[in-house]
Each structure stands twice: as structure tokens, then as C-alpha cells.
Short mmCIF file of C-alpha atoms in Angstrom, two decimals:
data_model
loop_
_atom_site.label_atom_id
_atom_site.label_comp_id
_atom_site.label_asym_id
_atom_site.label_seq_id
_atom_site.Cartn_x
_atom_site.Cartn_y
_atom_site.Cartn_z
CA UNK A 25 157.48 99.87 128.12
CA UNK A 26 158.78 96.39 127.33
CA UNK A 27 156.85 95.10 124.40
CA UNK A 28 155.14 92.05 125.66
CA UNK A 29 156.24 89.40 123.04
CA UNK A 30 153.56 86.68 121.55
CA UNK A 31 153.51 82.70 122.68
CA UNK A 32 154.20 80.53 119.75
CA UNK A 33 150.32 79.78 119.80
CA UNK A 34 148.99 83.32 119.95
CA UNK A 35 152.18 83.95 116.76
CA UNK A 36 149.97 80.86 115.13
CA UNK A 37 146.35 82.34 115.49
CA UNK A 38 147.75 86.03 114.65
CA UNK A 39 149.36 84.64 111.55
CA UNK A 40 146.66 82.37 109.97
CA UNK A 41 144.37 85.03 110.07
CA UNK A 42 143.01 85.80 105.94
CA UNK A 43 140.06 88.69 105.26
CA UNK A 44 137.56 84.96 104.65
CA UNK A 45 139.34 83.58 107.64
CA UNK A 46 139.14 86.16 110.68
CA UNK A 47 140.50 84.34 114.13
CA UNK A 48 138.66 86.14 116.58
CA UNK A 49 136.40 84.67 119.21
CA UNK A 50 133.60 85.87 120.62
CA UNK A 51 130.45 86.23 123.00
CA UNK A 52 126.54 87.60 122.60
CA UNK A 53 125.56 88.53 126.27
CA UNK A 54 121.71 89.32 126.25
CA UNK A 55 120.65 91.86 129.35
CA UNK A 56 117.34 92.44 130.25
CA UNK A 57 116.53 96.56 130.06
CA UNK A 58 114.66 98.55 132.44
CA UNK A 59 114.14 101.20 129.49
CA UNK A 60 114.23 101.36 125.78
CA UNK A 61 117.18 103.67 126.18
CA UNK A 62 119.33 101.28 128.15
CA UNK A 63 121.08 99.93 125.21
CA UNK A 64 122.65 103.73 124.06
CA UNK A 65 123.38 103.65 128.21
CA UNK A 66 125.08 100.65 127.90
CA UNK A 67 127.48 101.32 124.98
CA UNK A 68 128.35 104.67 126.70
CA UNK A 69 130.01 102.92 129.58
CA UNK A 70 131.43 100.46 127.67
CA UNK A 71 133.65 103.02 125.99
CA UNK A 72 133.96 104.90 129.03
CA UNK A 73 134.88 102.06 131.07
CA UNK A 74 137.23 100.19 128.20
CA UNK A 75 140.04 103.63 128.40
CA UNK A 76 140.81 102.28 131.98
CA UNK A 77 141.31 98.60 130.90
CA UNK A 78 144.90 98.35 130.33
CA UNK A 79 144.64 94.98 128.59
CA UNK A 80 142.34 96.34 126.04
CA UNK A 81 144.61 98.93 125.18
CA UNK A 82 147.09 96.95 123.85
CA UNK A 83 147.65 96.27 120.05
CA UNK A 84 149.68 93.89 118.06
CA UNK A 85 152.73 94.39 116.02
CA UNK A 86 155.29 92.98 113.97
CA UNK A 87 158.82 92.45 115.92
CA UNK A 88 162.51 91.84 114.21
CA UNK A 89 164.69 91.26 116.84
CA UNK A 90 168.18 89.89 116.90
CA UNK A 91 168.60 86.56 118.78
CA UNK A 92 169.21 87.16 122.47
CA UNK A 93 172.86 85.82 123.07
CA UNK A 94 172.47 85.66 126.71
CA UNK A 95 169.97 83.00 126.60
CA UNK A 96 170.05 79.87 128.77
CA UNK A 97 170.99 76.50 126.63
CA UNK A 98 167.74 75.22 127.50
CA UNK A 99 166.15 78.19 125.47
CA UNK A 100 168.70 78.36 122.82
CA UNK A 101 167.73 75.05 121.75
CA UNK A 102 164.15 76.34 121.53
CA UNK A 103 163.08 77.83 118.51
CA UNK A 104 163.01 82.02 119.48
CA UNK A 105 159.92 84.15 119.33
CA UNK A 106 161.38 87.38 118.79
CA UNK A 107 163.10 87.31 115.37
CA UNK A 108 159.98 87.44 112.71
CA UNK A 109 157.31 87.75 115.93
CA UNK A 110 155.01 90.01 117.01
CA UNK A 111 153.91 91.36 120.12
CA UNK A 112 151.72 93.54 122.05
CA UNK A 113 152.27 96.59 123.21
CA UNK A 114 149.96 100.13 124.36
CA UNK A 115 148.49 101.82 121.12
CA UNK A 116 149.40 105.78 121.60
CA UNK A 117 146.34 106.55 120.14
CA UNK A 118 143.75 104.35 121.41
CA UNK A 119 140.28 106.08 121.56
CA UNK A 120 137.53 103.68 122.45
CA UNK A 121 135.20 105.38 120.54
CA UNK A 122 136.46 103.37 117.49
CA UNK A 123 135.85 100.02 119.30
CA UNK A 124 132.38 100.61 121.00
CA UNK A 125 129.57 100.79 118.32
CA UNK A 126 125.59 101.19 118.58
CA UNK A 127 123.80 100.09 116.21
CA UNK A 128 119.97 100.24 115.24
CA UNK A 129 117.33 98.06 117.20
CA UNK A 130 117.02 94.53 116.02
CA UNK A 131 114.69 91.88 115.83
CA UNK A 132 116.99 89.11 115.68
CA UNK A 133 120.47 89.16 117.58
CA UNK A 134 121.95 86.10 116.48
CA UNK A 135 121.23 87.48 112.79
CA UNK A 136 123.11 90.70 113.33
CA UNK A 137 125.72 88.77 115.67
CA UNK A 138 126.33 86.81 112.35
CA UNK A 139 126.52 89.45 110.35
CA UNK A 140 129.16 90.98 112.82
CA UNK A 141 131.55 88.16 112.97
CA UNK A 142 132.24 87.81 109.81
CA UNK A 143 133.98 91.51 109.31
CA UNK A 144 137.96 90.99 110.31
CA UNK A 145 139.37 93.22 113.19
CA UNK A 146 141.20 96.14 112.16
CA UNK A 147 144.97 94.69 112.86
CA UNK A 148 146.50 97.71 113.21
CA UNK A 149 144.40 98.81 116.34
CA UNK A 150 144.07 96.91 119.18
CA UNK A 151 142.00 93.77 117.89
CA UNK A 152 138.53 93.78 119.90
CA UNK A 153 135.01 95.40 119.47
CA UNK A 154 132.07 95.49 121.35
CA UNK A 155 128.77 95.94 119.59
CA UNK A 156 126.08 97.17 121.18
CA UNK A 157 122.64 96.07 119.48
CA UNK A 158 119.45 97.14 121.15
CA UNK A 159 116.35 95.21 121.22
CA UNK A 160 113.05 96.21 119.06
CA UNK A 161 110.95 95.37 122.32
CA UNK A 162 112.28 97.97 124.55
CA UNK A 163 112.91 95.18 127.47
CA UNK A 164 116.35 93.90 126.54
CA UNK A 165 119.78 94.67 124.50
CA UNK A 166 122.73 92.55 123.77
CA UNK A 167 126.57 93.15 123.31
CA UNK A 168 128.28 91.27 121.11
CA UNK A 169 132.07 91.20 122.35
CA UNK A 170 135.00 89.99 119.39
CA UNK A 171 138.63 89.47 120.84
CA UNK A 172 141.43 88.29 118.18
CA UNK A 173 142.31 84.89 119.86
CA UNK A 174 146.00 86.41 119.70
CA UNK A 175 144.84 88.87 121.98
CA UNK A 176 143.12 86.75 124.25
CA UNK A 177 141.37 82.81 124.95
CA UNK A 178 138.70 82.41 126.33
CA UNK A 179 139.67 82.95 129.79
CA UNK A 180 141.15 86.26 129.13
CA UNK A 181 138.45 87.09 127.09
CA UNK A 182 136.41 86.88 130.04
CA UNK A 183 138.89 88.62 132.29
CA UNK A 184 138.85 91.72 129.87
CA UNK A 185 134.72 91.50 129.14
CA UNK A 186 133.92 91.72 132.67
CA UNK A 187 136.54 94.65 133.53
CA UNK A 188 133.97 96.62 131.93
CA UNK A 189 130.72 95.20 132.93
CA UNK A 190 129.29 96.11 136.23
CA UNK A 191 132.11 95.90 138.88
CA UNK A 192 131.92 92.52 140.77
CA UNK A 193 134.29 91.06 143.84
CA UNK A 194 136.50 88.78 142.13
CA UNK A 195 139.56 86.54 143.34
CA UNK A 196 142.96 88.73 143.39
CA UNK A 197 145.26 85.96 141.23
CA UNK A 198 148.60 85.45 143.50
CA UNK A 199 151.67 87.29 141.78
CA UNK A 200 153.93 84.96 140.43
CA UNK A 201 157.73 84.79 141.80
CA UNK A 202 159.89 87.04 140.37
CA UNK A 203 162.51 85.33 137.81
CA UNK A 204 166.01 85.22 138.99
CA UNK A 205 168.70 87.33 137.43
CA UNK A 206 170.00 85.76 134.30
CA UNK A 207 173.54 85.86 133.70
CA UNK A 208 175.82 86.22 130.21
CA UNK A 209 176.55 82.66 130.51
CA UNK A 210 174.10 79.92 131.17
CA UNK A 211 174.65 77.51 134.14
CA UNK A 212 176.73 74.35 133.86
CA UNK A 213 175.16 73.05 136.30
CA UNK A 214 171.60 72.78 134.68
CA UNK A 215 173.55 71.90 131.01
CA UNK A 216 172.52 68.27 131.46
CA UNK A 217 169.06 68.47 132.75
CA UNK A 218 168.38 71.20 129.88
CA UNK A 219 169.14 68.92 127.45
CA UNK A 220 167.67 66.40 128.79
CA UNK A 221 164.47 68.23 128.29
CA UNK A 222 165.36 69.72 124.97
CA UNK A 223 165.16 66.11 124.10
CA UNK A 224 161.80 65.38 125.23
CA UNK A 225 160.46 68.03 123.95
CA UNK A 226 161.71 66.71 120.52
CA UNK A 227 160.32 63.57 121.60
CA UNK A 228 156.89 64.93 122.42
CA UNK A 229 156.59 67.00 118.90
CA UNK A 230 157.30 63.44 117.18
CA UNK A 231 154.52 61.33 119.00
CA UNK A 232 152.25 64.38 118.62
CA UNK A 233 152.92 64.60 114.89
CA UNK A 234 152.12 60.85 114.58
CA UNK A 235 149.16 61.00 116.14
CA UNK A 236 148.31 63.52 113.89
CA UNK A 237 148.88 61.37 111.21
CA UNK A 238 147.06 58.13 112.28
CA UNK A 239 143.84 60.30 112.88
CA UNK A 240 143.56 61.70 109.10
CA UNK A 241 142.97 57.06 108.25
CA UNK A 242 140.11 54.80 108.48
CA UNK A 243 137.60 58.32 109.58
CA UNK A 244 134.58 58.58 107.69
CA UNK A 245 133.12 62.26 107.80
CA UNK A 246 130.19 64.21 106.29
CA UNK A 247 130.95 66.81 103.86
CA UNK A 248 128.24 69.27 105.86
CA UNK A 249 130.91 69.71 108.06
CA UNK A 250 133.50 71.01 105.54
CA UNK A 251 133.57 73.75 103.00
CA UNK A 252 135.35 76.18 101.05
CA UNK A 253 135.65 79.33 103.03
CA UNK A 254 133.33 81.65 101.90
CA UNK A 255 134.24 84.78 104.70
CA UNK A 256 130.56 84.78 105.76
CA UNK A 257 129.31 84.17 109.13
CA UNK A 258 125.93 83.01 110.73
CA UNK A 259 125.42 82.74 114.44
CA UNK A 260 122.73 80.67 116.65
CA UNK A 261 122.05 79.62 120.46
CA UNK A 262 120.60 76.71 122.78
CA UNK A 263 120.02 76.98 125.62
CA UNK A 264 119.40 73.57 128.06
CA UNK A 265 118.94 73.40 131.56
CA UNK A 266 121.92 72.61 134.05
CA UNK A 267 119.53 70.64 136.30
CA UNK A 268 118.36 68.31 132.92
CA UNK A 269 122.24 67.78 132.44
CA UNK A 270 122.80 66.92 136.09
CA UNK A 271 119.89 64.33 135.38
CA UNK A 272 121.42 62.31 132.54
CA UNK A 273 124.72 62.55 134.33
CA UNK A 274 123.31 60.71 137.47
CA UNK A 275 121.70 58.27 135.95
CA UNK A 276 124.43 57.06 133.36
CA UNK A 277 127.64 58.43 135.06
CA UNK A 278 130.40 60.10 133.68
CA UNK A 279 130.66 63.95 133.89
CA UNK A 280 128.62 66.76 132.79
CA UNK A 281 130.71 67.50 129.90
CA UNK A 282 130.55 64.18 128.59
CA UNK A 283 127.09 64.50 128.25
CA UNK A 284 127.69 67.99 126.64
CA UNK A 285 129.24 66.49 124.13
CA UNK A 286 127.46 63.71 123.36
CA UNK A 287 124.47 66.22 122.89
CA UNK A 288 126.78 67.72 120.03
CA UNK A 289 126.68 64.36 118.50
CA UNK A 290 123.25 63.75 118.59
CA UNK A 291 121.81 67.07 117.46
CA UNK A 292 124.74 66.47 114.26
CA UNK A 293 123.05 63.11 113.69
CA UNK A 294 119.28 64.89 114.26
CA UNK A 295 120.41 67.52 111.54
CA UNK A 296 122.00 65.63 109.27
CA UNK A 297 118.91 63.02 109.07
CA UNK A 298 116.62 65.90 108.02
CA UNK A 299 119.08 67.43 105.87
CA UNK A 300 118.29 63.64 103.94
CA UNK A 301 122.36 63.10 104.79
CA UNK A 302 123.13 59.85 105.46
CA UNK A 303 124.69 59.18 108.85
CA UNK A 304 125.72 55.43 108.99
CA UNK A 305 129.08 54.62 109.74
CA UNK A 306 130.06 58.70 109.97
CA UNK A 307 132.31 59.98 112.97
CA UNK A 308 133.33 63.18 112.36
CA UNK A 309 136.62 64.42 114.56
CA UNK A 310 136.54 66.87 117.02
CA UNK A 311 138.79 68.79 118.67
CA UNK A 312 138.13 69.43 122.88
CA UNK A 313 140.47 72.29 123.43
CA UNK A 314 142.18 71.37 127.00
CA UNK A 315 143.67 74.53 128.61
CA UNK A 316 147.00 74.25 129.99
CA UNK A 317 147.20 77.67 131.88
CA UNK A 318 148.78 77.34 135.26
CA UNK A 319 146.43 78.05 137.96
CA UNK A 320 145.57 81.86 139.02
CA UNK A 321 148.23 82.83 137.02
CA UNK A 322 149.09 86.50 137.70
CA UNK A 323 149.04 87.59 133.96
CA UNK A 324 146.80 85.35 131.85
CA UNK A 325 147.27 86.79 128.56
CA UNK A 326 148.99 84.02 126.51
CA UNK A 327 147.12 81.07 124.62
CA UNK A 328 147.97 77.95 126.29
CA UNK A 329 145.96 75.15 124.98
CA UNK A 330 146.72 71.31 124.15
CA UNK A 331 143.67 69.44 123.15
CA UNK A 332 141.70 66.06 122.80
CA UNK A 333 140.54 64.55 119.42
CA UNK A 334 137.60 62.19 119.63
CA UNK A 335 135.42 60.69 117.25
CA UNK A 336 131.96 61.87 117.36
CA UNK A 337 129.98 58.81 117.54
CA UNK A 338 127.00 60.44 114.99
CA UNK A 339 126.64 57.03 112.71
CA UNK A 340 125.16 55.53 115.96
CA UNK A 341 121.25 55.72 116.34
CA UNK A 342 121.28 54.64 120.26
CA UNK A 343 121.58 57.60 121.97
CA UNK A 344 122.49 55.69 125.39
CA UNK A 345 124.97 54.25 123.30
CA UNK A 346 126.46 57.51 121.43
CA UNK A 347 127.01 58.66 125.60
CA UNK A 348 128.55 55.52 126.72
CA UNK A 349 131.51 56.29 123.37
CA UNK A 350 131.84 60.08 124.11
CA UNK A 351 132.49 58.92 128.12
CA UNK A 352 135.23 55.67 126.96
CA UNK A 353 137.05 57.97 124.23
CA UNK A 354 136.93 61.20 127.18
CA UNK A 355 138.23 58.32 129.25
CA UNK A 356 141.18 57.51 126.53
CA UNK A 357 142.31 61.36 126.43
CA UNK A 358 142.16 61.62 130.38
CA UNK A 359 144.29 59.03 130.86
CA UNK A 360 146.91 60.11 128.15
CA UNK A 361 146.87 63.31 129.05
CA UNK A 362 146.64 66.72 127.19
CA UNK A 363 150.81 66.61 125.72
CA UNK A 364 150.11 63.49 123.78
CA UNK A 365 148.13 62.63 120.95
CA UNK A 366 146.76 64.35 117.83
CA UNK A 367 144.41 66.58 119.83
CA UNK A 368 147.79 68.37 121.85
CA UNK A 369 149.01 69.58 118.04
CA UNK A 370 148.38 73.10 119.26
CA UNK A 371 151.71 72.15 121.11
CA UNK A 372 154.14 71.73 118.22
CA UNK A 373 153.69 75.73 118.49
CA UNK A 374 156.01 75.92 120.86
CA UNK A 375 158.58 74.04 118.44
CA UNK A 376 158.55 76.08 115.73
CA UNK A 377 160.21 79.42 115.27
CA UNK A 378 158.69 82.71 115.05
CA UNK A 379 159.58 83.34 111.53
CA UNK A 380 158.04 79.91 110.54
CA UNK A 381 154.94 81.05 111.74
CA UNK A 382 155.16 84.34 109.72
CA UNK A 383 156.12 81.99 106.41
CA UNK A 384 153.78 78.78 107.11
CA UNK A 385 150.89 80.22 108.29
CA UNK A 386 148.79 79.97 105.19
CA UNK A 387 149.65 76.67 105.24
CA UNK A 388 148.69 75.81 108.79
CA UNK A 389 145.48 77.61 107.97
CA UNK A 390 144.74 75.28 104.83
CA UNK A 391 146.45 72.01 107.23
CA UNK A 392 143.09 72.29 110.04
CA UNK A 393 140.68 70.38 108.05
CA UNK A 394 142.60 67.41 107.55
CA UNK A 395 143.37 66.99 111.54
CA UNK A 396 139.52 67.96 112.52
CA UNK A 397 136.41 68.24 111.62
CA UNK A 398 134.53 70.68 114.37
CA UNK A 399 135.46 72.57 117.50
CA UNK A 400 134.17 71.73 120.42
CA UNK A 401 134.81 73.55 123.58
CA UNK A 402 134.01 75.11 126.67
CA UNK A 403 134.32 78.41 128.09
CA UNK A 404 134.03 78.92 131.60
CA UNK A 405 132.16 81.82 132.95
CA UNK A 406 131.70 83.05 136.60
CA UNK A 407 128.98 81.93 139.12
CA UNK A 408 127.54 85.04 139.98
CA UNK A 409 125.36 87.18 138.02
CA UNK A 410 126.84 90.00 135.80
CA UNK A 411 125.05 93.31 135.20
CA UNK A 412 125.79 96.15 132.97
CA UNK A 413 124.57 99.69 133.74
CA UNK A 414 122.41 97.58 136.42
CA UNK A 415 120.89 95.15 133.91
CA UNK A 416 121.52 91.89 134.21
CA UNK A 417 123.13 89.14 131.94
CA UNK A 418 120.37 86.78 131.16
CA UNK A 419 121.60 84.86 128.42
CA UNK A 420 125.49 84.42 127.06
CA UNK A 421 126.48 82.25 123.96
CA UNK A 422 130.36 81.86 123.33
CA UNK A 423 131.25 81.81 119.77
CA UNK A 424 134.68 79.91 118.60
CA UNK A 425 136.99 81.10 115.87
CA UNK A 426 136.13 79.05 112.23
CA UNK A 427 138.76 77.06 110.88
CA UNK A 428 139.87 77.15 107.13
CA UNK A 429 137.72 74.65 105.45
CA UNK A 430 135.09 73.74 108.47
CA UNK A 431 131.66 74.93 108.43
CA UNK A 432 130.93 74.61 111.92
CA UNK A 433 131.92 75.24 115.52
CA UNK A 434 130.60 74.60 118.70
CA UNK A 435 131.15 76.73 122.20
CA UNK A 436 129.71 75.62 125.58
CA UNK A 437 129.17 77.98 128.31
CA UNK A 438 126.96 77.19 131.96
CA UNK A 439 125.98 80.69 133.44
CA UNK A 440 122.92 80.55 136.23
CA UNK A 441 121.90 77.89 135.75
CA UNK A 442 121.86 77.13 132.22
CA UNK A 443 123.85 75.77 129.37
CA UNK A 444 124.32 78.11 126.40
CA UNK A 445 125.55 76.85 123.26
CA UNK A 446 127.03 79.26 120.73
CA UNK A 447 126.87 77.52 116.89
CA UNK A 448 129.16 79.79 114.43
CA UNK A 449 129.12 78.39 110.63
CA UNK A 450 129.97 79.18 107.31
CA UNK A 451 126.57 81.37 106.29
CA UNK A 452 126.58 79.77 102.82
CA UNK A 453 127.77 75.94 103.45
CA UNK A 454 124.72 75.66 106.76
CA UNK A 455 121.80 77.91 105.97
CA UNK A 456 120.27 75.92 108.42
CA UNK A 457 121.74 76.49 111.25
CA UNK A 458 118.76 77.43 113.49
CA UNK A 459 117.56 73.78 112.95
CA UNK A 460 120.51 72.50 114.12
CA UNK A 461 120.64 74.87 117.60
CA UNK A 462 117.01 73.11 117.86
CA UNK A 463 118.13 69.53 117.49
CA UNK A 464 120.69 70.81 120.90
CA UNK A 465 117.31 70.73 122.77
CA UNK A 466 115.61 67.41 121.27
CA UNK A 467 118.63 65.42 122.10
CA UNK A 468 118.84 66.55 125.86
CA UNK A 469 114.69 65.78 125.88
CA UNK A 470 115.34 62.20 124.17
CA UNK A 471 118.29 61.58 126.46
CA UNK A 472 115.82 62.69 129.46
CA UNK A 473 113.43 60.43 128.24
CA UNK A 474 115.83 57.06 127.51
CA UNK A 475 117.21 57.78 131.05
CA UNK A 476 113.92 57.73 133.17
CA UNK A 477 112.84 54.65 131.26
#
């Protein structure tokens, strides 16, 4: 088989990676359990189930390849991904045993789901786990899933989590055409429109990188939001009614997410008052991930992302107010679009050869906090209810790789009903981090109560 060749962006996450800066993503799913054995059930079909999942078979691995002379001019003035890359490819000797784990009963599964995702993947197997962790109570067990963000976003995380959950009817993606025969010689005909783009793509990476520039001046942050990687992890959840969102929404306007994130910034501001931080004039930076994946794409495995940058609006003590600048700077972005601005930087991937990922990575890692402060960003998940072994998914909280430097990240997730948010932070910069997954739930209460006033 073909080795299947890493995007530029997927090259990025797999080459940043350090032992105190893992890039893996991941979810806690909480099931409700008919027995106290249904967690040692669970993890046996998991492992079971995960031998049949081709996509979770596949590992990573370093590539040298020569160029490709046959290339088309529009690609040749590309940088290529093969010489220095990596790609993915079946692992002859993948035994699922060694990515399914049970573990002891626990009390707290946000405390062990910390504790869990701060140990790396093993790089040379195929980078994913699932960890099965039963519940102390007998009446529920969770499974905390980890996918190396090379491997898979969000959306393919998803894709590959629910192969091996219960089986479910889902949409049949539409193949994609097949590519037309490419010839030794690339057509003249195409030579000036090729270039043409070649040139705004060049274009594109410039504005970008200015962008990127301006939004480093004139930003006041909080240093609660940065720190010195310390390779520890700590996990926590929210969770906030859909119909309490829907509320705010109607009676302000905007959308739902804009009130999502405008709950970010005033649980920050909540946190950081009792933390005796001062909050006037700060506006940290956040980053909205934006997917750019083509619609029901037939093979969803590369990272295709752009990405907003707002300023949070934290230093404000209205909350109606802190809304009304999350829905004008959403606004801004929209109307830009996702491949302009600092937030598409993800983009200038694309423009940089495979062998300058392998060489710069460390210094792309050490480069995030000075474009953003904290992640922000949602991950969809399916309307119907998922089950495993027959017990069904009550509660899921998405967790979002940690940049170098940032203490914090944020993931957003509506499943039945309810918004989940999944907080990941440095363990040693926010030992706090419960309080701030309870200031989530104040804000949406205050902004319930400003709204029917």
C-alpha cells in the first residue's frame, strides 16, 4: 500500500510535538452502567472492535523521498511534502491490546483524565489510546479517547471514536471524483492560470503574516493565561443547557456560538477577579479554529483548519456588553473570511516545505504564544445518542491540544441537549481550574438574568 503522505498542517502538529508538549486531542465520554462490571465490558469491545477500524490502524513515519519530476507547475512551485515528511501508513504489528487500557475505579474522572493527558503517545505505534476508567458507584464508567492531532481533528476524531462505539446509521460521504491521469509534462494550457495562483498564494501568506504581526501590538493580556510548560495536565467540565443558550441568543441576537464564547470571556473575567487578578483593560487573544474541510469529503483524514483571532473582551464588567464585542469582532472575521488575517496562520502550512517543518518545528512550538493567548473551539458531535456495550453517552467534554507557553484551552461540544465544555491547563500554572469550569455556569445564569430584565 501507498503510504498516505501528511498535509503541511498535520507535518506541523506531528513535528512540534516535545515529551512537556504532547499534541494530541482528546474526549472524556461518561456512560451510564447497568452493572458494576460494565466498564471491564466496555474496554473489551473497544479493543475488539478497534482491529476492524482501518483508520486506527495506521501509524506515522518519517518519509525521504526524491522530488516527484512529473509534477504539474502549479505544484512545483509549491513547497513538496514528501522530501523530509512523514506519513501514515498500516502498522504490521498492531495489537489493540496495547491501545485499550482499564484501569482501577475512580472517584473523580476529570482527575484521572488529567492525569492521562499529560503522558505523550507512543510515536512509533499508531498514536491513539482509549482509557477505560470505571466508576466507584457501580452506575457509570467513562472512556477517555487521545488521538495525535496528526492523526486526526476533531472531525476525524469523531469519525474513528464512534467506529467503535455502538453501531449507529450514519450518512455514507459521496466518493470524490477520481483524479485524471497526470502526464510527464504539465499542461501549457493551465501554465498561466497556475501561476496566476502560485502568486496569490504568495500573496495570501504575506497578508496572513502581517496580520500576524499587527496582533502581537497594543494587546494587553494576563499572565494566568501563559506559562512555562511544565508537561503536566489537569482536566475539568461544564456543562450548560442548550435551551439557556437558545435564550440569550433570542433575546440579544447573534448566534449560539457567539454567546459560547462570550461565556469564555466572562467565566475568565469571574476567575481572574477571585484569583485577586486585575482585569481592567485585559483582552486576551483567542484563536476560533475555522475548519476548511470540503463538505462530506470521502476521506477526512487531513487537518484542514484556518482560524479567527478575536480579542476576548474580559476587561469589560457589562456582561451585555462583553456579548455585543464577541458578536461585532465574530462579525469582522465572517466577513473577511477564514484565508485572511492572523487567525488563518495555520495556512502558511501549506507554504512551507516538508523539511522546514522537520527543522523549524521547535520554533513554531515556542512562536504560539506570541500570536494567541487561548484556544477556543468547537467540536461537533452527532445528534443522536451514542451507546457503548448498550450504555449510553450521557456526558462528553472535548479536550484541545496545549500550546507551548499557554496554560489554558477551551473545547465546546452540544450533545442532547447540552453544552459540554472541556478546560485542559497546565496542572501547575491553574490549580484552580475547577473554579474556573464553575464560573462557565455563573456567567450563562448572570447572562439569563441581564436578558429577562
Amino acid at each position: 500500500m501507498t503510504p498516505d503522505l501528511l498535509a503541511p498542517l498535520d507535518l506541523a502538529f506531528w513535528n512540534i510535538e516535545s515529551a512537556d508538549h504532547p499534541m494530541h486531542l482528546g474526549a472524556l465520554g461518561v456512560f451510564s452502567a447497568h452493572s458494576p462490571t460494565a466498564g471491564a465490558h466496555a474496554a473489551d469491545l473497544l479493543a475488539a472492535r478497534a482491529a476492524a477500524v482501518p483508520g486506527l490502524r495506521m501509524r506515522i513515519r518519517d518519509v525521504w523521498r526524491p522530488l516527484d519530476l512529473r509534477l504539474s507547475l502549479a505544484q512545483a512551485l509549491r513547497p513538496p511534502v514528501g522530501f523530509g515528511g512523514a506519513a501514515r501508513e498500516p502498522d504490521p504489528g498492531f495489537d489493540p491490546l496495547n491501545h485499550v487500557r482499564l484501569h482501577a475505579p475512580a472517584t473523580d474522572f476529570h482527575a484521572e483524565a488529567g492525569r492521562l493527558m499529560q503522558r505523550p503517545l507512543q510515536r512509533n505505534r499508531p498514536p491513539w489510546e482509549a482509557h477505560v476508567l470505571p466508576g466507584e458507584d457501580g452506575v457509570s464508567f467513562a472512556v477517555l479517547f487521545k488521538f495525535h492531532h496528526a492523526l486526526a481533528d476533531g472531525l476525524r476524531a469523531l469519525t474513528l471514536a464512534a467506529a467503535v462505539l455502538d453501531p449507529m446509521d450514519m450518512p455514507t460521504p459521496r466518493p470524490r471524483p477520481a483524479a485524471a491521469a497526470r502526464g510527464p509534462l504539465p499542461d501549457v494550457r493551465k501554465l498561466p492560470e497556475a501561476l496566476r495562483g502560485a502568486l496569490s498564494d504568495v500573496g495570501r501568506a504575506l497578508d496572513i503574516g502581517t496580520s500576524v504581526a499587527r496582533s502581537s501590538l497594543a494587546t494587553r493580556s494576563t499572565p494566568a493565561l501563559t506559562a512555562e510548560p511544565t508537561g503536566t495536565r489537569r482536566t475539568a467540565g461544564a456543562v450548560v443547557d442548550i435551551d439557556d443558550v437558545h435564550l440569550v441568543r433570542k433575546a440579544v441576537g447573534g448566534t449560539v456560538n457567539d454567546v459560547l464564547i462570550a461565556v469564555v470571556a466572562g467565566a475568565l473575567r469571574r476567575w481572574l477577579d477571585e484569583r485577586g487578578e486585575g482585569t481592567d483593560g485585559i483582552a486576551p487573544r483567542a484563536l476560533i479554529p475555522v475548519s476548511r474541510r470540503r463538505p462530506r469529503a470521502a476521506h477526512p483524514q487531513g487537518n484542514r483548519l484556518s482560524g479567527y483571532l478575536m480579542e476576548l473582551p474580559v476587561g469589560d464588567a457589562d456582561p451585555l456588553r462583553r456579548l455585543a464585542a464577541v458578536r461585532a469582532a465574530m462579525d469582522r472575521n465572517k466577513d473577511a473570511g477564514p484565508n485572511r488575517g492572523a487567525g488563518a496562520v495555520a495556512l502558511l502550512a501549506d507554504h512551507v516545505p516538508a523539511l522546514g517543518h522537520r527543522l523549524g518545528g521547535p520554533l513554531v512550538a515556542q512562536a504560539a504564544r506570541l500570536w494567541f493567548d487561548i484556544l477556543v473551539t468547537s467540536v461537533p458531535l452527532p445528534g443522536i445518542g451514542l451507546r457503548l456495550g448498550g450504555h449510553p453517552l450521557t456526558e462528553v467534554y472535548p479536550f484541545a491540544p496545549l500550546a507551548r507557553g499557554q496554560s489554558l484551552a477551551v473545547a465546546i461540544s452540544t450533545y442532547r441537549g447540552q453544552v459540554h465544555y472541556g478546560l485542559v491547563a497546565d496542572a501547575k500554572a491553574v490549580p484552580d481550574l475547577n473554579r474556573l469550569a464553575r464560573a462557565v455556569t455563573e456567567e450563562v445564569e448572570t447572562l439569563i438574568t441581564v436578558c429577562g430584565s
